[in-house]
Structures are given as C-alpha cells and as structure tokens.
Amino acid sequence: MPIASDPGTDPVPDLAAWRKGIVGVLAKAHRIDAADPPAQPERLLEQTTYDGLTIAALYTRRDELPEQPLPGTFPFVRGRDATRDVHRGWLVGASIAEHEAAVANQQILDGLENGASAIRLTVGADGVSVVDLPAALTGLLFELAPLTLEAGTVVVDAASQVFDVLDGYSVPTRADIRIGLGAAPLTSRFTGLADVGLAETVTLAERSARRSETVRSITVDGTVFHNAGAADAQELGATVAAGLAYLRSLTENLTITDAFEQLEFRFAATDDQFATVAKFRAARQLWARVAQVCGVPESGGAPQHAVTSAAMMSQRDPWVNMLRTTLAAFGAGVGGADTVTVLPFDTALPAGELGVSTSFSERIARNVQLLLLEESHVGHVRDPGAGSWHVEQLTAALAAKAWEFLQEIEAAGGYLAALESGLLAERIAATHTARQADIAHRKTAVTGVTEFPNLAEQPLSAAAWQASRGSRYGAAFEQLRNRSDAYLGEHGARPRALLVPLGPVAEHNTRVTFAANLLASGGIESVDPGPLEVSAIAEAATDAGAPIAVLCGAQARYQDEAGAAVQQLRAAGVSTVLLVGAANDVADLDEPQRPDGFLAARIDAVAMLSDLLEKVGA
C-alpha cells in the first residue's frame, strides 16, 4: 500500500513509524529481537518468486518508474489497441469441443447469445470433423465474433474449409473478420503433442497473408510451458523464443511485417493476480522489443489470448476453482489481454464427475467474466495498473528476467536447439520440482487440498484418479486422498488418528487445529476427545481404535506429560505415536518414552502422510 508523503520533506515521512510497527509484529512472532531490530525490518517480509524476483512488502515513490506511453503505441506495455471499446472490454472466450456439427453449432450460438464474444473451436479427433466444419459455423457473424481453430494435424484442411466459407460471406470491410488458425508446431513439440509440421505451417501462413481478412495462422502457445511447471519469466522467455523461431522461418518468403502479422500469443493466467497483470504487460514489452530489433516496432502489438491456468486447478473441493479462475480472469483483463478464456471449475475431473452438466460449468466460467465486465466494470479502464509502483516494478523486473531466459535460449542455438538439447525441459523441470517441494512442505498452500480439506466430500471415481491435466499443483496431495478413498471403499471408514490434547484448550488448541488440518490433507480423519488427563489417555485410545495418535500441547507440558502419554498410548495398542512440535521439545525423554515422529510446520507432509497411509494399509 502507498504511504502518504509530504512534498518538500522526506519522500516517505511515515516510513519510520511503519518500520516500528513491523518490528512489533515480527517480535511477537519471535522472528527478531525487539531490543535489537534490523535497520530494514521490512526485508524480512519480502517474498522471492520462482524466477528469483523479489516482491517487497511496501512500494513507495522511491520505486517510481517513468510513465509508459499510452495504449496502442510502442512498446505496447499499456495495451496494443488504443481504440478498444471500453464498454465492451476484453473478449470473452468460449471453447467448443464437440463431435457433432449440429451440437457444436448450437453451442457456439448459445454461447454468443449468452455473453461469449470469441470462439475457440476444436476440429479433428477431439472435435468436429473437417468436412463438417462449415455446418458447425452456420450463422456465425465472423466480423462480430473472432474465430480461432484448435485443429492440430488437420489445420491445413480446416483452414481451407474456413476460407471457402469466408469466400461466400459478405461483409463491408473484410479486415473486420478476425480468424486464428491455431497452428502451433513448435510449442506442441515441447509437449510431444501431434501437430502440423513447421514447413506446412509456413506455407499456410503465406496463404493466409494473401487473404483480405485478418488471419493469423500461428498461435505461439505459452500455456504448454506454464502447465509443465514453468515460472512466469520462463513461460514468457520460452514463448518469445518460439515466436522468434517462427519469424525466422516465415521471413524466408514473407516480408518481416507480414510475418509479424501471422502470430498471436496465448499465455496462462493464474490466481496470483498481480503477477498475472505484470505478465501480460511484460509479454507485450518483450515482443515489441523483438519487433524493434527487427526494424518494425509498429508491428510489435500481437494479440494476446489468456487462458486460466490448468495447473492451478484442483480435483478436490473443485468449487474453489471458481474463485481461482475469477482472480485469474481479473488479472488477465487488467493486464490487457485481448481475449480471456476461463476454464470450467471441474476441468480437472471427468465429465459428470460432480453430477453437474457441462453446460452448467461452462455457464459459470462465462459468467465469471461477465460479472467482472458488466457488474464490476473492470474493462472500462485501459491498463488500470499503470502508475502502481508495485505493478510497474514487477512488470519491468519480469520483462528483464524473461529477456535473460530468452538470451540463454538464443545462446544455446535458438528455440529448436534448446528444445532438442533438453535445456528448456531441464530449466522448467527444476522450477516444477521447487514448487512441488514448497507445496509438499506446505510453504505454498492449495486451498481445499493442502489447507482446509473437506473429508466429507464424495469420493472420486477411479476414472478421476487417472485423470491428468499437466502438472497440477496439488496432485501429490490428491493422490494421497485417492488412497484414502480406496481405503474407505474397502473398510467403510477412512484411516483414523487419535488427537491427544494435553492441558487446557488455550494451550493446545492451535496445535490440535494444525494436526487435524495436516492429517486431513492426506485423507486421515481425526478423532478429538477433547482435553485429556494422562490417566485417561489409554481409555480414549481404546475407544477410538485408531492405530495413530498425535500428542498436542505446549512445550512446557510436554516436559511433564509427554513421556507418560506415549507409554499409555503404546500400552493401549497404538502403533504410531506422533507429537506436534520438534524433537528438542522432548529431548530429555528416554527412548521408550519418545514419540515415533514429529509434526511441524515445514515437514515434508507428502512423505509423512504417505508413510502413515502405508502403515494403516491404505
């Protein structure tokens, strides 16, 4: 948040008071000694992204950067279109993947009648057939609703069908018709997905450039890097590198201006709203710089399509995905994306898993954007983040880091060479591993999965267990929940653990809550009998019949009661006794009185919970 300032005095006169407040908070959390605080205590509140960027706790006029040019002008940080209708805002994307042409056509028209304003149509094995494509497009007003194909290996034939339809379509200004053919051979190669070849794509681009409509034949798809685990700067750098590779191939037969006009970009939007805002702003700056180096800076404003992250979606408590996608759509819209597609909240699950119709989840996805546009009026202001010290600094830092990654790829021989050598996969895999480690240690939360899980929700089907949508953040914990579901199906109850609260509620409540939440994230149900005297522990263990018990109390009480409690539990047949705290809390206990393990805030929860499930036969 900004701090009030008085011109003519110190730029931030309240900084000292703010720092004093930080010292008080950090001292209470036992992170610093209030009697000897650091000169800049706010540095302890900084966060570091997976790209190595620092997010400060406070931004002031000291962080102010020069104002960027207005939207529609180089370097397009504030938007590529100076005249976009602010009453319309960005385009609301709708994805259609339906085999029957008549059904696909109905879905297209229904979507457009109910708020969608851009269509992404799957053609081929996963969608309507090429020969039925004209029927699927019946009634579509191309000048009002841009069309993008997702056609993979059949994109050339699909493009021919679309061009035939357009040849018979009458409109006063044909340039108003915006078509994206969606060819993506280079980014598809990263994932191993079958796609059209690069040579065929170049030929298609040459054909598209001769059309009088606005046709962009190539989608440079950054979501493939994001969903594999890439950090934001890695996604941007790899995507721009792929764009450069396309330019090099296209300019063999096209002018540099025509080559730029054949590309559009797709990026992932996440629930980290400020990072998403900065990502789309930085992406435009990066591509504008490429255009500048190529001698055509005015061509640097390529269209951007935002798709909400598939990696952030959860199978467990999937209703929370509605909140995630709302934040993502907000970030993409504020960041200046031209089109935004919100994935349905149940996209990580097989169709019908939750007992809701596909039309329902798609309507919710569409209405997320309509609420932002029609009720919250988010699209009424172009680049509302402009001038924000945080947003501007993050945009600049992200662009610089992404440019570094692009330079590393170029130094390795370019996109294709970096792909074949494994450089791209190696860098992205390292980030994926780091993020998964943070999630496993619960440094990074996935609400409804690693934090505040709901064990009462319906078990998932075996088909859902097998479903995989990229490297979903909470997948490791969800696999633990799958094991718990299987145990429930076999035994009629979930794996259970007895909580053993020692002392009054004020002493143990925080640790009881921590333990119950942690165990539930692995599908283990907690039994809480309330505060227990040591003499009553054995009886409580017998009544619970749980093979696992967890001691919860204050460190001082552990000194007096933990040893006897452990012995009581083992005498009652409990095979695994854990303690919320650290080994130092019971360092003086003899071996027979020591617990079998410890639950603390930064343990590897996935490994620990997996071991517990193994012990109970899950």
Coordinates of N, CA, C and O in Angstrom, one line a residue, residues 133-276:
L133 N -17.1 -28.9 -40.7 CA -16.8 -27.6 -40.2 C -17.7 -26.5 -40.7 O -18.2 -25.7 -39.9
P134 N -18.0 -26.5 -42.0 CA -18.9 -25.4 -42.4 C -20.3 -25.5 -41.7 O -20.8 -24.4 -41.4
A135 N -20.8 -26.7 -41.5 CA -22.1 -26.8 -40.8 C -22.0 -26.3 -39.4 O -22.9 -25.6 -38.9
A136 N -20.8 -26.5 -38.7 CA -20.6 -26.0 -37.3 C -20.6 -24.5 -37.3 O -20.9 -23.9 -36.2
L137 N -20.2 -23.9 -38.4 CA -20.0 -22.4 -38.4 C -21.3 -21.7 -38.9 O -21.3 -20.4 -39.0
T138 N -22.3 -22.4 -39.2 CA -23.5 -21.8 -39.8 C -24.1 -20.7 -38.8 O -24.2 -21.0 -37.6
G139 N -24.4 -19.5 -39.4 CA -25.0 -18.5 -38.6 C -24.0 -17.6 -37.8 O -24.4 -16.7 -37.1
L140 N -22.7 -18.0 -37.8 CA -21.7 -17.2 -37.1 C -21.4 -15.9 -37.8 O -21.1 -15.9 -39.0
L141 N -21.5 -14.8 -37.1 CA -21.2 -13.4 -37.7 C -19.7 -13.2 -37.4 O -19.3 -12.7 -36.4
F142 N -18.9 -13.5 -38.4 CA -17.4 -13.5 -38.2 C -16.9 -12.1 -37.9 O -15.9 -12.0 -37.2
E143 N -17.5 -11.1 -38.3 CA -17.0 -9.7 -38.1 C -17.2 -9.3 -36.6 O -16.6 -8.4 -36.1
L144 N -18.2 -10.0 -35.9 CA -18.5 -9.7 -34.6 C -17.8 -10.6 -33.6 O -17.5 -10.2 -32.4
A145 N -17.6 -11.8 -33.9 CA -17.0 -12.8 -33.0 C -15.8 -13.5 -33.7 O -16.0 -14.3 -34.6
P146 N -14.6 -13.1 -33.2 CA -13.4 -13.8 -33.8 C -13.5 -15.3 -33.6 O -13.9 -15.8 -32.5
L147 N -12.9 -16.0 -34.6 CA -12.9 -17.5 -34.5 C -11.5 -17.9 -34.5 O -10.6 -17.5 -35.3
T148 N -11.1 -18.8 -33.6 CA -9.8 -19.5 -33.6 C -10.0 -21.0 -33.6 O -10.9 -21.5 -32.9
L149 N -9.2 -21.6 -34.4 CA -9.3 -23.1 -34.5 C -8.3 -23.8 -33.6 O -7.2 -23.2 -33.4
E150 N -8.6 -24.9 -33.2 CA -7.7 -25.8 -32.5 C -7.8 -27.1 -33.3 O -8.5 -28.0 -33.0
A151 N -6.9 -27.2 -34.3 CA -7.1 -28.3 -35.3 C -5.9 -29.2 -35.4 O -6.0 -30.2 -36.1
G152 N -4.8 -28.9 -34.8 CA -3.7 -29.8 -34.7 C -3.2 -30.2 -36.1 O -2.9 -29.4 -37.0
T153 N -3.1 -31.5 -36.4 CA -2.6 -32.0 -37.6 C -3.5 -31.8 -38.8 O -3.0 -31.9 -40.0
V154 N -4.7 -31.4 -38.6 CA -5.6 -31.2 -39.8 C -5.9 -29.7 -40.0 O -6.8 -29.3 -40.7
V155 N -5.0 -28.9 -39.5 CA -5.3 -27.4 -39.6 C -5.3 -26.9 -41.0 O -6.0 -26.0 -41.4
V156 N -4.5 -27.5 -41.9 CA -4.4 -27.0 -43.3 C -5.8 -27.3 -44.0 O -6.3 -26.4 -44.6
D157 N -6.3 -28.5 -43.8 CA -7.6 -28.8 -44.4 C -8.7 -28.0 -43.7 O -9.6 -27.5 -44.4
A158 N -8.6 -27.8 -42.4 CA -9.6 -27.0 -41.7 C -9.6 -25.5 -42.2 O -10.6 -24.9 -42.4
A159 N -8.4 -25.0 -42.4 CA -8.2 -23.6 -42.9 C -8.9 -23.5 -44.3 O -9.6 -22.5 -44.6
S160 N -8.7 -24.5 -45.1 CA -9.4 -24.5 -46.4 C -10.9 -24.4 -46.3 O -11.5 -23.7 -47.1
Q161 N -11.4 -25.2 -45.4 CA -12.9 -25.1 -45.2 C -13.3 -23.7 -44.7 O -14.3 -23.2 -45.2
V162 N -12.6 -23.2 -43.8 CA -12.9 -21.8 -43.3 C -12.8 -20.8 -44.4 O -13.7 -19.9 -44.6
F163 N -11.8 -20.9 -45.2 CA -11.6 -19.9 -46.3 C -12.7 -20.0 -47.3 O -13.2 -19.0 -47.9
D164 N -13.2 -21.3 -47.6 CA -14.3 -21.5 -48.5 C -15.6 -20.8 -48.0 O -16.3 -20.2 -48.7
V165 N -15.8 -21.0 -46.6 CA -17.0 -20.3 -46.0 C -16.8 -18.8 -46.1 O -17.8 -18.1 -46.5
L166 N -15.7 -18.3 -45.9 CA -15.5 -16.8 -45.9 C -15.6 -16.3 -47.3 O -16.1 -15.1 -47.5
D167 N -15.3 -17.1 -48.3 CA -15.4 -16.6 -49.7 C -16.9 -16.4 -50.1 O -17.1 -15.5 -51.0
G168 N -17.7 -17.0 -49.4 CA -19.2 -16.8 -49.7 C -19.8 -15.9 -48.6 O -21.1 -15.8 -48.6
Y169 N -19.0 -15.3 -47.8 CA -19.6 -14.5 -46.7 C -19.4 -13.0 -47.1 O -18.3 -12.5 -47.5
S170 N -20.5 -12.2 -47.0 CA -20.5 -10.8 -47.4 C -20.4 -9.9 -46.2 O -21.1 -10.1 -45.2
V171 N -19.4 -9.0 -46.2 CA -19.3 -8.0 -45.1 C -18.6 -6.8 -45.7 O -17.8 -6.9 -46.6
P172 N -19.0 -5.6 -45.3 CA -18.5 -4.3 -45.9 C -17.0 -4.2 -45.8 O -16.3 -3.9 -46.8
T173 N -16.4 -4.5 -44.7 CA -14.9 -4.4 -44.5 C -14.4 -5.8 -44.1 O -14.6 -6.2 -43.0
R174 N -13.8 -6.5 -45.0 CA -13.3 -7.8 -44.8 C -12.2 -7.9 -43.7 O -12.1 -8.9 -43.0
A175 N -11.5 -6.8 -43.5 CA -10.5 -6.8 -42.5 C -11.1 -6.9 -41.1 O -10.3 -7.3 -40.1
D176 N -12.4 -6.7 -40.9 CA -13.0 -6.8 -39.6 C -13.2 -8.2 -39.2 O -13.4 -8.5 -38.0
I177 N -13.1 -9.1 -40.2 CA -13.2 -10.6 -39.9 C -11.8 -11.0 -39.3 O -10.8 -10.9 -40.0
R178 N -11.8 -11.5 -38.1 CA -10.6 -12.0 -37.4 C -10.6 -13.5 -37.2 O -11.5 -14.0 -36.5
I179 N -9.6 -14.1 -37.8 CA -9.6 -15.6 -37.8 C -8.2 -16.0 -37.3 O -7.2 -15.5 -37.7
G180 N -8.2 -16.9 -36.3 CA -6.9 -17.5 -35.9 C -6.9 -19.0 -36.3 O -7.9 -19.7 -35.9
L181 N -6.0 -19.5 -37.0 CA -5.9 -20.9 -37.4 C -5.3 -21.8 -36.4 O -5.5 -23.0 -36.4
G182 N -4.6 -21.2 -35.5 CA -4.1 -22.0 -34.3 C -3.0 -23.0 -34.6 O -2.8 -23.9 -33.7
A183 N -2.3 -22.9 -35.7 CA -1.2 -23.8 -35.9 C -0.1 -23.6 -34.8 O 0.3 -22.4 -34.6
A184 N 0.4 -24.6 -34.2 CA 1.3 -24.5 -33.1 C 2.4 -25.6 -33.1 O 2.6 -26.2 -32.1
P185 N 3.1 -25.8 -34.2 CA 4.0 -26.9 -34.3 C 5.2 -26.8 -33.3 O 5.6 -27.9 -32.7
L186 N 5.7 -25.7 -33.0 CA 6.9 -25.6 -32.2 C 6.6 -25.8 -30.7 O 7.3 -26.5 -30.0
T187 N 5.5 -25.2 -30.2 CA 5.1 -25.3 -28.8 C 4.5 -26.7 -28.6 O 4.7 -27.3 -27.5
S188 N 3.8 -27.3 -29.6 CA 3.3 -28.6 -29.4 C 4.4 -29.6 -29.3 O 4.3 -30.6 -28.6
R189 N 5.5 -29.3 -30.0 CA 6.7 -30.3 -30.0 C 7.3 -30.4 -28.5 O 7.8 -31.4 -28.1
F190 N 7.1 -29.3 -27.8 CA 7.6 -29.3 -26.4 C 6.9 -30.4 -25.6 O 7.4 -31.0 -24.7
T191 N 5.6 -30.5 -25.8 CA 4.8 -31.4 -25.1 C 4.7 -32.8 -25.7 O 4.1 -33.7 -25.1
G192 N 5.2 -32.9 -26.9 CA 5.0 -34.2 -27.6 C 3.7 -34.4 -28.3 O 3.3 -35.5 -28.7
L193 N 2.9 -33.3 -28.4 CA 1.6 -33.4 -28.9 C 1.6 -33.3 -30.5 O 2.4 -32.5 -31.0
A194 N 0.9 -34.2 -31.1 CA 0.9 -34.2 -32.6 C 0.4 -32.9 -33.1 O -0.7 -32.5 -32.7
D195 N 1.0 -32.4 -34.1 CA 0.6 -31.1 -34.7 C 1.1 -31.1 -36.1 O 1.9 -31.9 -36.6
V196 N 0.7 -30.1 -36.8 CA 1.1 -29.9 -38.2 C 2.6 -29.6 -38.2 O 3.1 -29.1 -37.2
G197 N 3.3 -29.9 -39.3 CA 4.7 -29.6 -39.4 C 5.0 -28.1 -39.6 O 4.1 -27.4 -40.1
L198 N 6.2 -27.7 -39.3 CA 6.6 -26.4 -39.5 C 6.6 -25.9 -40.9 O 6.1 -24.8 -41.2
A199 N 7.0 -26.7 -41.8 CA 7.0 -26.4 -43.3 C 5.6 -26.1 -43.8 O 5.3 -25.2 -44.5
E200 N 4.7 -27.0 -43.4 CA 3.3 -26.8 -43.7 C 2.7 -25.5 -43.1 O 1.9 -24.9 -43.7
T201 N 3.1 -25.3 -41.9 CA 2.7 -24.1 -41.2 C 3.1 -22.8 -42.0 O 2.4 -21.8 -42.1
V202 N 4.4 -22.8 -42.4 CA 4.9 -21.7 -43.2 C 4.1 -21.5 -44.4 O 3.7 -20.3 -44.8
T203 N 3.8 -22.5 -45.1 CA 3.0 -22.5 -46.4 C 1.6 -21.9 -46.1 O 1.1 -21.1 -46.8
L204 N 1.0 -22.4 -45.0 CA -0.3 -21.9 -44.6 C -0.3 -20.4 -44.3 O -1.2 -19.7 -44.6
A205 N 0.8 -20.0 -43.6 CA 0.9 -18.6 -43.3 C 1.0 -17.7 -44.5 O 0.5 -16.6 -44.6
E206 N 1.8 -18.2 -45.5 CA 1.9 -17.5 -46.8 C 0.5 -17.3 -47.5 O 0.2 -16.3 -48.0
R207 N -0.2 -18.4 -47.4 CA -1.6 -18.4 -48.0 C -2.5 -17.4 -47.2 O -3.3 -16.7 -47.8
S208 N -2.4 -17.5 -45.8 CA -3.2 -16.6 -45.0 C -2.9 -15.1 -45.2 O -3.8 -14.3 -45.2
A209 N -1.6 -14.8 -45.5 CA -1.2 -13.4 -45.6 C -1.8 -12.8 -46.9 O -1.9 -11.6 -47.0
R210 N -2.2 -13.7 -47.8 CA -2.8 -13.2 -49.1 C -4.3 -12.9 -48.9 O -4.9 -12.3 -49.8
R211 N -4.9 -13.3 -47.8 CA -6.3 -13.1 -47.6 C -6.6 -11.7 -47.3 O -5.8 -11.0 -46.7
S212 N -7.8 -11.2 -47.6 CA -8.2 -9.9 -47.3 C -8.7 -9.7 -45.9 O -8.8 -8.6 -45.3
E213 N -9.1 -10.9 -45.2 CA -9.5 -10.9 -43.8 C -8.2 -10.8 -43.0 O -7.1 -10.9 -43.4
T214 N -8.5 -10.5 -41.7 CA -7.3 -10.5 -40.7 C -7.2 -11.9 -40.2 O -7.9 -12.4 -39.3
V215 N -6.2 -12.6 -40.8 CA -6.0 -14.0 -40.5 C -4.6 -14.2 -39.9 O -3.6 -13.8 -40.5
R216 N -4.5 -14.8 -38.7 CA -3.3 -15.1 -38.1 C -3.2 -16.6 -38.0 O -4.0 -17.3 -37.3
S217 N -2.2 -17.2 -38.6 CA -2.2 -18.6 -38.8 C -1.6 -19.4 -37.6 O -1.8 -20.6 -37.4
I218 N -0.7 -18.7 -36.8 CA 0.1 -19.3 -35.8 C -0.3 -18.8 -34.4 O -0.4 -17.6 -34.2
T219 N -0.5 -19.7 -33.5 CA -0.6 -19.4 -32.1 C 0.7 -19.8 -31.4 O 1.0 -21.0 -31.4
V220 N 1.4 -18.9 -30.8 CA 2.5 -19.2 -30.0 C 2.0 -19.4 -28.6 O 1.7 -18.5 -27.9
D221 N 2.0 -20.7 -28.2 CA 1.3 -21.1 -27.0 C 2.2 -21.3 -25.8 O 2.8 -22.3 -25.6
G222 N 2.2 -20.2 -24.9 CA 3.0 -20.3 -23.7 C 2.4 -21.2 -22.6 O 3.1 -21.5 -21.7
T223 N 1.1 -21.5 -22.8 CA 0.5 -22.3 -21.7 C 1.1 -23.7 -21.6 O 1.1 -24.3 -20.5
V224 N 1.7 -24.2 -22.7 CA 2.4 -25.5 -22.6 C 3.6 -25.5 -21.6 O 3.8 -26.5 -20.9
F225 N 4.2 -24.4 -21.6 CA 5.4 -24.2 -20.6 C 4.9 -24.0 -19.2 O 5.4 -24.7 -18.3
H226 N 3.8 -23.2 -19.1 CA 3.3 -23.0 -17.7 C 2.8 -24.3 -17.1 O 3.0 -24.6 -16.0
N227 N 2.0 -25.0 -17.9 CA 1.4 -26.2 -17.4 C 2.4 -27.3 -17.1 O 2.1 -28.3 -16.4
A228 N 3.6 -27.2 -17.6 CA 4.7 -28.1 -17.3 C 5.4 -27.7 -16.1 O 6.3 -28.5 -15.6
G229 N 5.1 -26.5 -15.6 CA 5.7 -26.1 -14.3 C 6.6 -24.8 -14.4 O 7.2 -24.4 -13.4
A230 N 6.6 -24.2 -15.6 CA 7.4 -23.0 -15.8 C 7.0 -21.9 -14.9 O 5.8 -21.7 -14.6
A231 N 8.0 -21.1 -14.4 CA 7.7 -19.8 -13.8 C 7.3 -18.8 -14.8 O 7.5 -19.0 -16.0
D232 N 6.8 -17.6 -14.4 CA 6.3 -16.7 -15.3 C 7.3 -16.2 -16.3 O 7.1 -16.1 -17.5
A233 N 8.5 -15.9 -15.9 CA 9.6 -15.4 -16.8 C 10.0 -16.5 -17.7 O 10.3 -16.2 -18.9
Q234 N 10.0 -17.7 -17.2 CA 10.4 -18.9 -18.1 C 9.3 -19.0 -19.2 O 9.6 -19.3 -20.4
E235 N 8.0 -18.9 -18.8 CA 7.0 -19.0 -19.8 C 7.1 -17.9 -20.9 O 7.0 -18.2 -22.1
L236 N 7.4 -16.7 -20.4 CA 7.5 -15.6 -21.4 C 8.7 -15.8 -22.3 O 8.7 -15.6 -23.5
G237 N 9.9 -16.1 -21.6 CA 11.1 -16.2 -22.4 C 11.0 -17.3 -23.4 O 11.4 -17.2 -24.6
A238 N 10.5 -18.5 -23.0 CA 10.4 -19.6 -24.0 C 9.4 -19.3 -25.1 O 9.6 -19.7 -26.3
T239 N 8.3 -18.6 -24.8 CA 7.3 -18.3 -25.8 C 7.8 -17.3 -26.8 O 7.6 -17.5 -28.0
V240 N 8.5 -16.3 -26.3 CA 9.1 -15.3 -27.3 C 10.2 -16.0 -28.1 O 10.3 -15.7 -29.3
A241 N 10.9 -16.9 -27.5 CA 11.9 -17.7 -28.3 C 11.3 -18.5 -29.4 O 11.8 -18.6 -30.5
A242 N 10.1 -19.1 -29.1 CA 9.4 -19.8 -30.1 C 8.9 -18.9 -31.2 O 8.9 -19.2 -32.4
G243 N 8.4 -17.7 -30.8 CA 8.0 -16.7 -31.7 C 9.1 -16.3 -32.7 O 8.9 -16.1 -33.9
L244 N 10.3 -16.1 -32.1 CA 11.4 -15.8 -32.9 C 11.7 -16.9 -34.0 O 12.1 -16.6 -35.1
A245 N 11.6 -18.1 -33.5 CA 11.8 -19.3 -34.4 C 10.8 -19.2 -35.6 O 11.2 -19.5 -36.7
Y246 N 9.6 -18.9 -35.3 CA 8.6 -18.8 -36.4 C 9.0 -17.7 -37.3 O 8.9 -17.8 -38.5
L247 N 9.4 -16.5 -36.8 CA 9.8 -15.4 -37.6 C 10.9 -15.8 -38.6 O 10.8 -15.4 -39.8
R248 N 11.8 -16.5 -38.1 CA 13.0 -16.9 -39.0 C 12.5 -17.7 -40.1 O 13.0 -17.6 -41.2
S249 N 11.6 -18.6 -39.9 CA 11.1 -19.5 -40.9 C 10.1 -18.7 -41.9 O 10.2 -18.9 -43.1
L250 N 9.3 -17.8 -41.3 CA 8.3 -17.1 -42.1 C 9.0 -16.1 -43.1 O 8.5 -15.9 -44.2
T251 N 10.0 -15.5 -42.6 CA 10.7 -14.4 -43.4 C 11.5 -14.9 -44.6 O 12.1 -14.2 -45.3
E252 N 11.5 -16.3 -44.8 CA 12.1 -16.8 -46.0 C 11.3 -16.4 -47.2 O 11.9 -16.2 -48.3
N253 N 10.0 -16.3 -47.0 CA 9.2 -16.0 -48.2 C 8.2 -14.8 -47.9 O 7.5 -14.4 -48.9
L254 N 8.1 -14.3 -46.7 CA 7.2 -13.2 -46.3 C 8.1 -12.0 -45.9 O 9.2 -12.2 -45.4
T255 N 7.5 -10.8 -46.1 CA 8.2 -9.7 -45.5 C 8.1 -9.7 -44.0 O 7.3 -10.5 -43.4
I256 N 9.0 -9.0 -43.3 CA 9.0 -9.0 -41.9 C 7.7 -8.6 -41.3 O 7.2 -9.1 -40.3
T257 N 7.1 -7.6 -41.9 CA 5.8 -7.1 -41.4 C 4.7 -8.1 -41.6 O 3.9 -8.4 -40.6
D258 N 4.6 -8.8 -42.7 CA 3.7 -9.9 -42.9 C 3.9 -11.0 -41.9 O 3.0 -11.7 -41.5
A259 N 5.2 -11.3 -41.7 CA 5.5 -12.4 -40.7 C 5.0 -12.1 -39.3 O 4.4 -13.0 -38.7
F260 N 5.2 -10.9 -38.9 CA 4.7 -10.5 -37.5 C 3.1 -10.6 -37.5 O 2.6 -11.0 -36.5
E261 N 2.5 -10.3 -38.6 CA 1.0 -10.3 -38.6 C 0.4 -11.7 -38.7 O -0.8 -11.9 -38.6
Q262 N 1.3 -12.7 -38.7 CA 0.8 -14.1 -38.7 C 0.8 -14.7 -37.3 O 0.4 -15.9 -37.2
L263 N 1.3 -14.0 -36.3 CA 1.5 -14.6 -35.0 C 0.5 -14.0 -34.0 O 0.3 -12.7 -34.0
E264 N 0.0 -14.8 -33.1 CA -0.7 -14.3 -31.9 C -0.2 -15.2 -30.8 O 0.3 -16.3 -31.0
F265 N -0.5 -14.7 -29.5 CA 0.1 -15.4 -28.4 C -0.9 -15.9 -27.4 O -2.0 -15.2 -27.3
R266 N -0.6 -16.9 -26.7 CA -1.5 -17.5 -25.7 C -0.7 -17.7 -24.4 O 0.4 -18.3 -24.4
F267 N -1.2 -17.1 -23.3 CA -0.5 -17.2 -22.0 C -1.4 -17.7 -20.9 O -2.7 -17.5 -21.1
A268 N -0.9 -18.3 -19.9 CA -1.7 -18.7 -18.7 C -1.9 -17.6 -17.8 O -1.0 -16.8 -17.5
A269 N -3.1 -17.5 -17.2 CA -3.4 -16.6 -16.2 C -3.7 -17.3 -14.9 O -4.4 -18.3 -14.9
T270 N -3.1 -16.9 -13.8 CA -3.2 -17.6 -12.5 C -3.9 -16.8 -11.5 O -4.2 -15.6 -11.7
D271 N -4.1 -17.4 -10.3 CA -4.8 -16.7 -9.2 C -3.8 -15.8 -8.4 O -4.3 -15.1 -7.5
D272 N -2.6 -15.7 -8.8 CA -1.7 -14.6 -8.3 C -2.0 -13.4 -9.2 O -1.3 -13.2 -10.2
Q273 N -2.9 -12.6 -8.8 CA -3.4 -11.5 -9.7 C -2.4 -10.5 -10.1 O -2.4 -10.1 -11.3
F274 N -1.5 -10.1 -9.2 CA -0.6 -9.0 -9.6 C 0.5 -9.6 -10.5 O 0.9 -8.9 -11.4
A275 N 0.9 -10.9 -10.3 CA 1.8 -11.5 -11.2 C 1.2 -11.7 -12.6 O 1.9 -11.5 -13.6
T276 N -0.1 -11.9 -12.6 CA -0.7 -12.1 -13.9 C -0.8 -10.8 -14.6 O -0.6 -10.7 -15.9

